Short mmCIF file of C-alpha atoms in Angstrom, two decimals:
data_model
loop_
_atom_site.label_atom_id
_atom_site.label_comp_id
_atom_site.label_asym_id
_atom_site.label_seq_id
_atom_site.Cartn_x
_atom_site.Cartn_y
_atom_site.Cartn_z
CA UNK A 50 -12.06 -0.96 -6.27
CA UNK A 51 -10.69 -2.82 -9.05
CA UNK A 52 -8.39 -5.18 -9.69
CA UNK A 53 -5.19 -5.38 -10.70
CA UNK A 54 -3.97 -8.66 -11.99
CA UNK A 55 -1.16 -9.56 -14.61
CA UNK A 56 2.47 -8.32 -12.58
CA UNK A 57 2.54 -11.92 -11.42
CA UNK A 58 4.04 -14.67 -13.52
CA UNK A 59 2.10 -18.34 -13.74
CA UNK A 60 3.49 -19.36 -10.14
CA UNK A 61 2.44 -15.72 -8.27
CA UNK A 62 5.90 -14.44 -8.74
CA UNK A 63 6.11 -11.01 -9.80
CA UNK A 64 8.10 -9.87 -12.55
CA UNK A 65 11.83 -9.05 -11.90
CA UNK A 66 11.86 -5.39 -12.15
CA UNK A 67 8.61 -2.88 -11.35
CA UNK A 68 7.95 -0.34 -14.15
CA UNK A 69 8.35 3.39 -13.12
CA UNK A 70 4.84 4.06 -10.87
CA UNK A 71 4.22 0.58 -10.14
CA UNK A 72 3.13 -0.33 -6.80
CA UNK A 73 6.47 -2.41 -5.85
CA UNK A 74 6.53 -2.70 -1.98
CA UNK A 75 4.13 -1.88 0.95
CA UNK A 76 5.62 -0.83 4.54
CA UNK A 77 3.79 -0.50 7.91
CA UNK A 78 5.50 1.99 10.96
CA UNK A 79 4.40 0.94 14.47
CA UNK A 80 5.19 1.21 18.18
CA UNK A 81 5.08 -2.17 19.20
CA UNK A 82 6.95 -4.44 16.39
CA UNK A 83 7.17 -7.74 18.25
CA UNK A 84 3.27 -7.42 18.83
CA UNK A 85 2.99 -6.73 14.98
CA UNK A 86 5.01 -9.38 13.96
CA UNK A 87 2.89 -11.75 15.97
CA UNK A 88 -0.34 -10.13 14.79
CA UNK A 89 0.30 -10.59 11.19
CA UNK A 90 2.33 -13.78 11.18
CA UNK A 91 -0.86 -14.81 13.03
CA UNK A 92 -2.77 -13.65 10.51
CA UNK A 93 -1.39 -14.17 6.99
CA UNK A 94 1.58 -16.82 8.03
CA UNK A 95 4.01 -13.89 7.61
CA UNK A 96 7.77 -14.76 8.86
CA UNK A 97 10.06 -11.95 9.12
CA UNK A 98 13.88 -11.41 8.67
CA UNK A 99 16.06 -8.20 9.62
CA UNK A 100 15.68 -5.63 7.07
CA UNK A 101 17.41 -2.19 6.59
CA UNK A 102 17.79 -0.24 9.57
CA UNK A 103 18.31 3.19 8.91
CA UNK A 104 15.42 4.65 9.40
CA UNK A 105 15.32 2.52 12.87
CA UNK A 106 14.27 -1.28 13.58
CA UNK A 107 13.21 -2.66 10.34
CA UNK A 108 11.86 -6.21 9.02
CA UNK A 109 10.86 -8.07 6.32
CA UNK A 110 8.02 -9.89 5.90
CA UNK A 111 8.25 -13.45 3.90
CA UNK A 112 5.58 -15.48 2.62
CA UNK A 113 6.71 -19.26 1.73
CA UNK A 114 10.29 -17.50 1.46
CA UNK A 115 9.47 -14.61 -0.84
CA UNK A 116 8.89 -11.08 0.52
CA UNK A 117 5.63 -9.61 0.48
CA UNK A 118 5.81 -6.24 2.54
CA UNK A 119 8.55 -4.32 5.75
CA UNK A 120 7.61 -3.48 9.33
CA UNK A 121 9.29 -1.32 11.20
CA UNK A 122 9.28 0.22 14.57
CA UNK A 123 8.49 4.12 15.10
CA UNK A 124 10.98 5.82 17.74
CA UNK A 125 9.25 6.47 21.04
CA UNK A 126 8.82 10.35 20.54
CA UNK A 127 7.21 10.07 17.20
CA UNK A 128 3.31 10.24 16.96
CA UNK A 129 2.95 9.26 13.39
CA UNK A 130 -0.25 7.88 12.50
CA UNK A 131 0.08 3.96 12.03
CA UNK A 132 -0.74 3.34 8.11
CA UNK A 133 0.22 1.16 5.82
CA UNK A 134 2.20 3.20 2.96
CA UNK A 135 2.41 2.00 -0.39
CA UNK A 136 6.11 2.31 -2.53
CA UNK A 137 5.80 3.25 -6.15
CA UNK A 138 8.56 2.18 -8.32
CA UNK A 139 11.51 4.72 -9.78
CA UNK A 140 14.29 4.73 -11.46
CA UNK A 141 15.04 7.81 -10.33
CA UNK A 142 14.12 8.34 -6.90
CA UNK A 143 15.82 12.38 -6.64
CA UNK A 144 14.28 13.37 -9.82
CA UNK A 145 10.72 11.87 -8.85
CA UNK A 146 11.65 13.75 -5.18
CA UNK A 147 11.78 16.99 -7.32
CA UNK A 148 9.16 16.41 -9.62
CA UNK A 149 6.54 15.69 -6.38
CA UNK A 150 7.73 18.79 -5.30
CA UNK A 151 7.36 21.24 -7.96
CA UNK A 152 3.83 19.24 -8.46
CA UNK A 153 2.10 20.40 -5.32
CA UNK A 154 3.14 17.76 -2.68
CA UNK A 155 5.38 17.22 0.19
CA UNK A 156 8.73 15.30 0.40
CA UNK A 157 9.29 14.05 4.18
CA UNK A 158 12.06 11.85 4.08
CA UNK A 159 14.56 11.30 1.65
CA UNK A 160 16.09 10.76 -0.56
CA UNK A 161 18.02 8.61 0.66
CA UNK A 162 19.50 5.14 0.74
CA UNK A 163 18.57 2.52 2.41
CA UNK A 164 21.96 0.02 2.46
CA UNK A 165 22.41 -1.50 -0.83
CA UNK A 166 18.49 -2.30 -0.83
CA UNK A 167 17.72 0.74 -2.74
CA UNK A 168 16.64 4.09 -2.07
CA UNK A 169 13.87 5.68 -1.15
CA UNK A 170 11.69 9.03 -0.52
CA UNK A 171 8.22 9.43 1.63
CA UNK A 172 6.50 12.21 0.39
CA UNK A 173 2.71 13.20 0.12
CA UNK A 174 0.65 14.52 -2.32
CA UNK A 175 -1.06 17.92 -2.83
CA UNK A 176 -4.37 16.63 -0.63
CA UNK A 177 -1.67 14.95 2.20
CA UNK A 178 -1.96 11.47 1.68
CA UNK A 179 1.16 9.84 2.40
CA UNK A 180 3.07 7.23 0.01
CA UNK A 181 6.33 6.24 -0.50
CA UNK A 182 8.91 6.16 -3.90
CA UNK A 183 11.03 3.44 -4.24
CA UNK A 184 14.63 2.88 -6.54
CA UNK A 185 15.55 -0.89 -6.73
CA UNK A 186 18.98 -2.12 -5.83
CA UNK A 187 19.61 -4.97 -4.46
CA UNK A 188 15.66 -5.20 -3.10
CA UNK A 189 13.20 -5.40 -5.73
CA UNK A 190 10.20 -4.79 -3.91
CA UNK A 191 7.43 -7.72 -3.04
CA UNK A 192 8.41 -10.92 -5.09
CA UNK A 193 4.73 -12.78 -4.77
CA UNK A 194 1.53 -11.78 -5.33
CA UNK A 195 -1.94 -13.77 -6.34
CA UNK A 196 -1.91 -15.79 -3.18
CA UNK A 197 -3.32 -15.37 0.17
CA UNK A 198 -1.12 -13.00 2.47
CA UNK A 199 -0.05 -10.81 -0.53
CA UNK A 200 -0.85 -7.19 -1.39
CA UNK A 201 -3.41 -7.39 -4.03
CA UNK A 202 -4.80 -3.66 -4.88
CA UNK A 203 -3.65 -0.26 -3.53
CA UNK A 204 -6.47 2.25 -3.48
CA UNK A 205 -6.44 6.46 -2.54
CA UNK A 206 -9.25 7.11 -0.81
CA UNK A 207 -9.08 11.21 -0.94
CA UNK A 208 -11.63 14.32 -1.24
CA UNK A 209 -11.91 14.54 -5.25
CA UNK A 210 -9.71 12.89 -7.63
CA UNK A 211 -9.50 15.56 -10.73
CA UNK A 212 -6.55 17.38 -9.11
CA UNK A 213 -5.02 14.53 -7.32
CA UNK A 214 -5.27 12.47 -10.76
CA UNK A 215 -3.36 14.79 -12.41
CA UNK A 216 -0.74 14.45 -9.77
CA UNK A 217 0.00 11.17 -9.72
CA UNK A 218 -0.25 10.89 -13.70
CA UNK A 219 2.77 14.32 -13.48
CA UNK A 220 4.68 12.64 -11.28
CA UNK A 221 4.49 8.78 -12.07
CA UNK A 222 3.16 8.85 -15.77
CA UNK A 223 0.06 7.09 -15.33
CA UNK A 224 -2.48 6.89 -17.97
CA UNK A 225 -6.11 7.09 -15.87
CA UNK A 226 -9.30 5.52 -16.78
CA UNK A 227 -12.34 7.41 -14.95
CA UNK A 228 -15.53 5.94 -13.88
CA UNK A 229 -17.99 8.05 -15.94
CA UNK A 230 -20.94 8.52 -13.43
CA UNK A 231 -22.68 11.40 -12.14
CA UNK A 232 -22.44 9.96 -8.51
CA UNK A 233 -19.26 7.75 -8.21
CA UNK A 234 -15.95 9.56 -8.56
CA UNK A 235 -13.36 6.84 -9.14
CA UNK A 236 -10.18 6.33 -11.58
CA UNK A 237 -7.88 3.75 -11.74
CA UNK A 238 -4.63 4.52 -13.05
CA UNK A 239 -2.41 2.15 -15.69
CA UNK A 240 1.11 1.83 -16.83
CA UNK A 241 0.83 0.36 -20.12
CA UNK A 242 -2.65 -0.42 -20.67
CA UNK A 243 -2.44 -2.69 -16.80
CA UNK A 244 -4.14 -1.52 -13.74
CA UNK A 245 -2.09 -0.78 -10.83
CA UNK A 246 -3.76 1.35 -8.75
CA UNK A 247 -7.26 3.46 -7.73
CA UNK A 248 -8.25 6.87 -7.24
CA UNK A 249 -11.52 6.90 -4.91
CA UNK A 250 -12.83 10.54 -4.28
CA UNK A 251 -15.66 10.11 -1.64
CA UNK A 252 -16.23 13.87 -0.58
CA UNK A 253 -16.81 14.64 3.18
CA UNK A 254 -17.33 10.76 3.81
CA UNK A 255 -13.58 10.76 4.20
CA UNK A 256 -12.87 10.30 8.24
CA UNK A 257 -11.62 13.82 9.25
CA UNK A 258 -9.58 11.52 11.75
CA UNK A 259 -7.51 9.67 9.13
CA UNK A 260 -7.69 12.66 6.00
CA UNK A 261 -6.93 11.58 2.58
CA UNK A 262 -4.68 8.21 2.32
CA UNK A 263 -3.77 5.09 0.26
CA UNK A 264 -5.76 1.75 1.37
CA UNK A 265 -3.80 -1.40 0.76
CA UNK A 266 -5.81 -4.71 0.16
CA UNK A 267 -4.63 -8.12 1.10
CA UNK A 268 -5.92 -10.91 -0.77
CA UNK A 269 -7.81 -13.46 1.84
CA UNK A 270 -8.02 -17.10 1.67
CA UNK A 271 -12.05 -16.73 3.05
CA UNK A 272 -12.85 -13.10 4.02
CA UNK A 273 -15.12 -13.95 6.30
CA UNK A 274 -12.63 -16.12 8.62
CA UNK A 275 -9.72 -13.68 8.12
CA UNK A 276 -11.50 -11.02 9.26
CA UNK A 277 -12.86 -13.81 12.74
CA UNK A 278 -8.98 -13.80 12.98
CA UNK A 279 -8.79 -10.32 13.01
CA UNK A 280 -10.90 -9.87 15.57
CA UNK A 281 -9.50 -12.77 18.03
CA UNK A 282 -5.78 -11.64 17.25
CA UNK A 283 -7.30 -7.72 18.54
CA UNK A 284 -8.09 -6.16 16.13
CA UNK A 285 -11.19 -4.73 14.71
CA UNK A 286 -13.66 -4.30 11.93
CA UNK A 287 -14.56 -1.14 9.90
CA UNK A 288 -16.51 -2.59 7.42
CA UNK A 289 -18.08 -5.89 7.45
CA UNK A 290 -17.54 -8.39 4.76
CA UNK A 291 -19.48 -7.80 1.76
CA UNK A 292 -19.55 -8.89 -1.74
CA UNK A 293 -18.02 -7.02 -4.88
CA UNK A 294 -17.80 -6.93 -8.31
CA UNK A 295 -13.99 -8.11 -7.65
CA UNK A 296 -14.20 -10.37 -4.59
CA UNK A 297 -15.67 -10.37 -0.82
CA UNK A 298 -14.14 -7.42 0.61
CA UNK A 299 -13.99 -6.01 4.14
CA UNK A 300 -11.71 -3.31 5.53
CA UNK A 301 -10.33 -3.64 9.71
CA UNK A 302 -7.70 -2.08 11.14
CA UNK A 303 -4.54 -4.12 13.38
CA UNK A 304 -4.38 -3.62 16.95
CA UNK A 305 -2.15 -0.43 16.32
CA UNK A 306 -5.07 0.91 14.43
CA UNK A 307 -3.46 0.24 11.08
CA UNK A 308 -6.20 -0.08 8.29
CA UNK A 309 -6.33 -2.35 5.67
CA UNK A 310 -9.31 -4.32 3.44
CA UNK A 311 -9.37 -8.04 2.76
CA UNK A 312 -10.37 -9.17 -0.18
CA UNK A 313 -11.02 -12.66 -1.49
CA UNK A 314 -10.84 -12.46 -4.88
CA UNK A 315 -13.45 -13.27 -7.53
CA UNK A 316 -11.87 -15.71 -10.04
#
């Protein structure tokens, strides 16, 4: 992975207003919502408030009084996988429907709005992994970031990334920096010369259970006692805590079988 720092202000506030393809929010479907909330308030000192409901039971999660990311609850008869599913800012949520369209993906909810929050669309790409587009209203997206509890990188972890590159950088008009090595296929995509986000193509190590899809990192106090906590609150590791060029990352997965990585960043 890499790192994207510089969308939060001096006190870990973000800027007001996401720039078109900026990671702005990050939203986890489950079954059991009351045994999520406790999981991750458990974990990252979450609280949660009602949120929009029209897509079912919704919350918000708040960190110190700022929100960092939505829960909500899946309706008994859908078997959705549990993910978390990264938002990418718009300012025009129906044209960047139409555009994901006519570039190869999948549009599977939406558009449409979400109270006077915003609006919104879930689509996928061209390889199927899932993410979700995001027009501001009165909800800007996640208001903290650079402190424990908050989303700090979002990563695709997919087949190849040539084609799925060229995607996101249609649709979201990324510019995309690639990792030039014979044996590591990885490109991280900017909006005006920042990082916001990764492309990791890892072949057939991708789990043919999960298929290609966007990893969300969490910045971690310790990573090596958030991911105890993990473990005691039932959930479960994937990958073990080791060191990075960017911090001490691990990846687990809730006790839904939501996976996410923990990383406690190198400063």
């Amino acid at each position: 992975m890499t790192e994207a720092r510089g969308s939060a202000g001096p006190n870990g506030e973000t800027h007001a207003r996401n720039a078109p393809g900026a990671p702005c929010w990050v939203s986890l479907m489950v079954h059991g919502l009351a045994a999520t909330e406790e999981f991750y308030g458990s974990l990252f000192g979450w609280e949660f408030q009602p949120g929009p409901q029209q897509l079912g039971p919704y919350v918000r999660a708040l960190l110190d009084g700022h929100e960092v990311a939505g829960i909500g609850q899946l309706p008994p008869d859908r078997h959705l996988p549990v993910a978390w599913t990264p938002y990418l800012a718009s300012e025009d949520v129906d044209l960047t429907a139409e555009t994901v369209r006519l570039c190869g993906g999948t549009v599977g909810v939406g558009p449409l709005d979400a109270g006077d929050a915003g609006r919104l669309v879930i689509g996928s790409d061209p390889a199927g992994a899932v993410f979700g587009v995001w027009q501001a209203a009165a909800h800007l997206g996640t208001s903290i970031a650079g402190v424990p509890g908050t989303p700090a990188w979002h990563e695709l972890l997919t087949f190849e990334t040539p084609s799925v590159a060229k995607f996101y950088e249609t649709v979201f008009g990324y510019e995309e920096e690639p990792v030039v090595s014979a044996d590591f296929d990885y490109v991280t995509l900017h909006i005006a010369g920042r990082p916001v986000a990764g492309l990791h193509g890892v072949g057939n190590a991708l789990p043919r259970d999960r298929g290609p899809h966007w990893m969300t990192y969490f910045e971690a106090a310790d990573t090596d006692e958030a991911v105890a906590l993990v473990v005691d609150l039932g959930g479960h590791v994937l990958k073990p805590p080791h060191d990075s060029a960017h911090g001490r990352v691990a990846t687990v997965a809730d006790p839904e079988g939501a996976w996410f990585s923990l990383i406690q960043v190198a400063r």
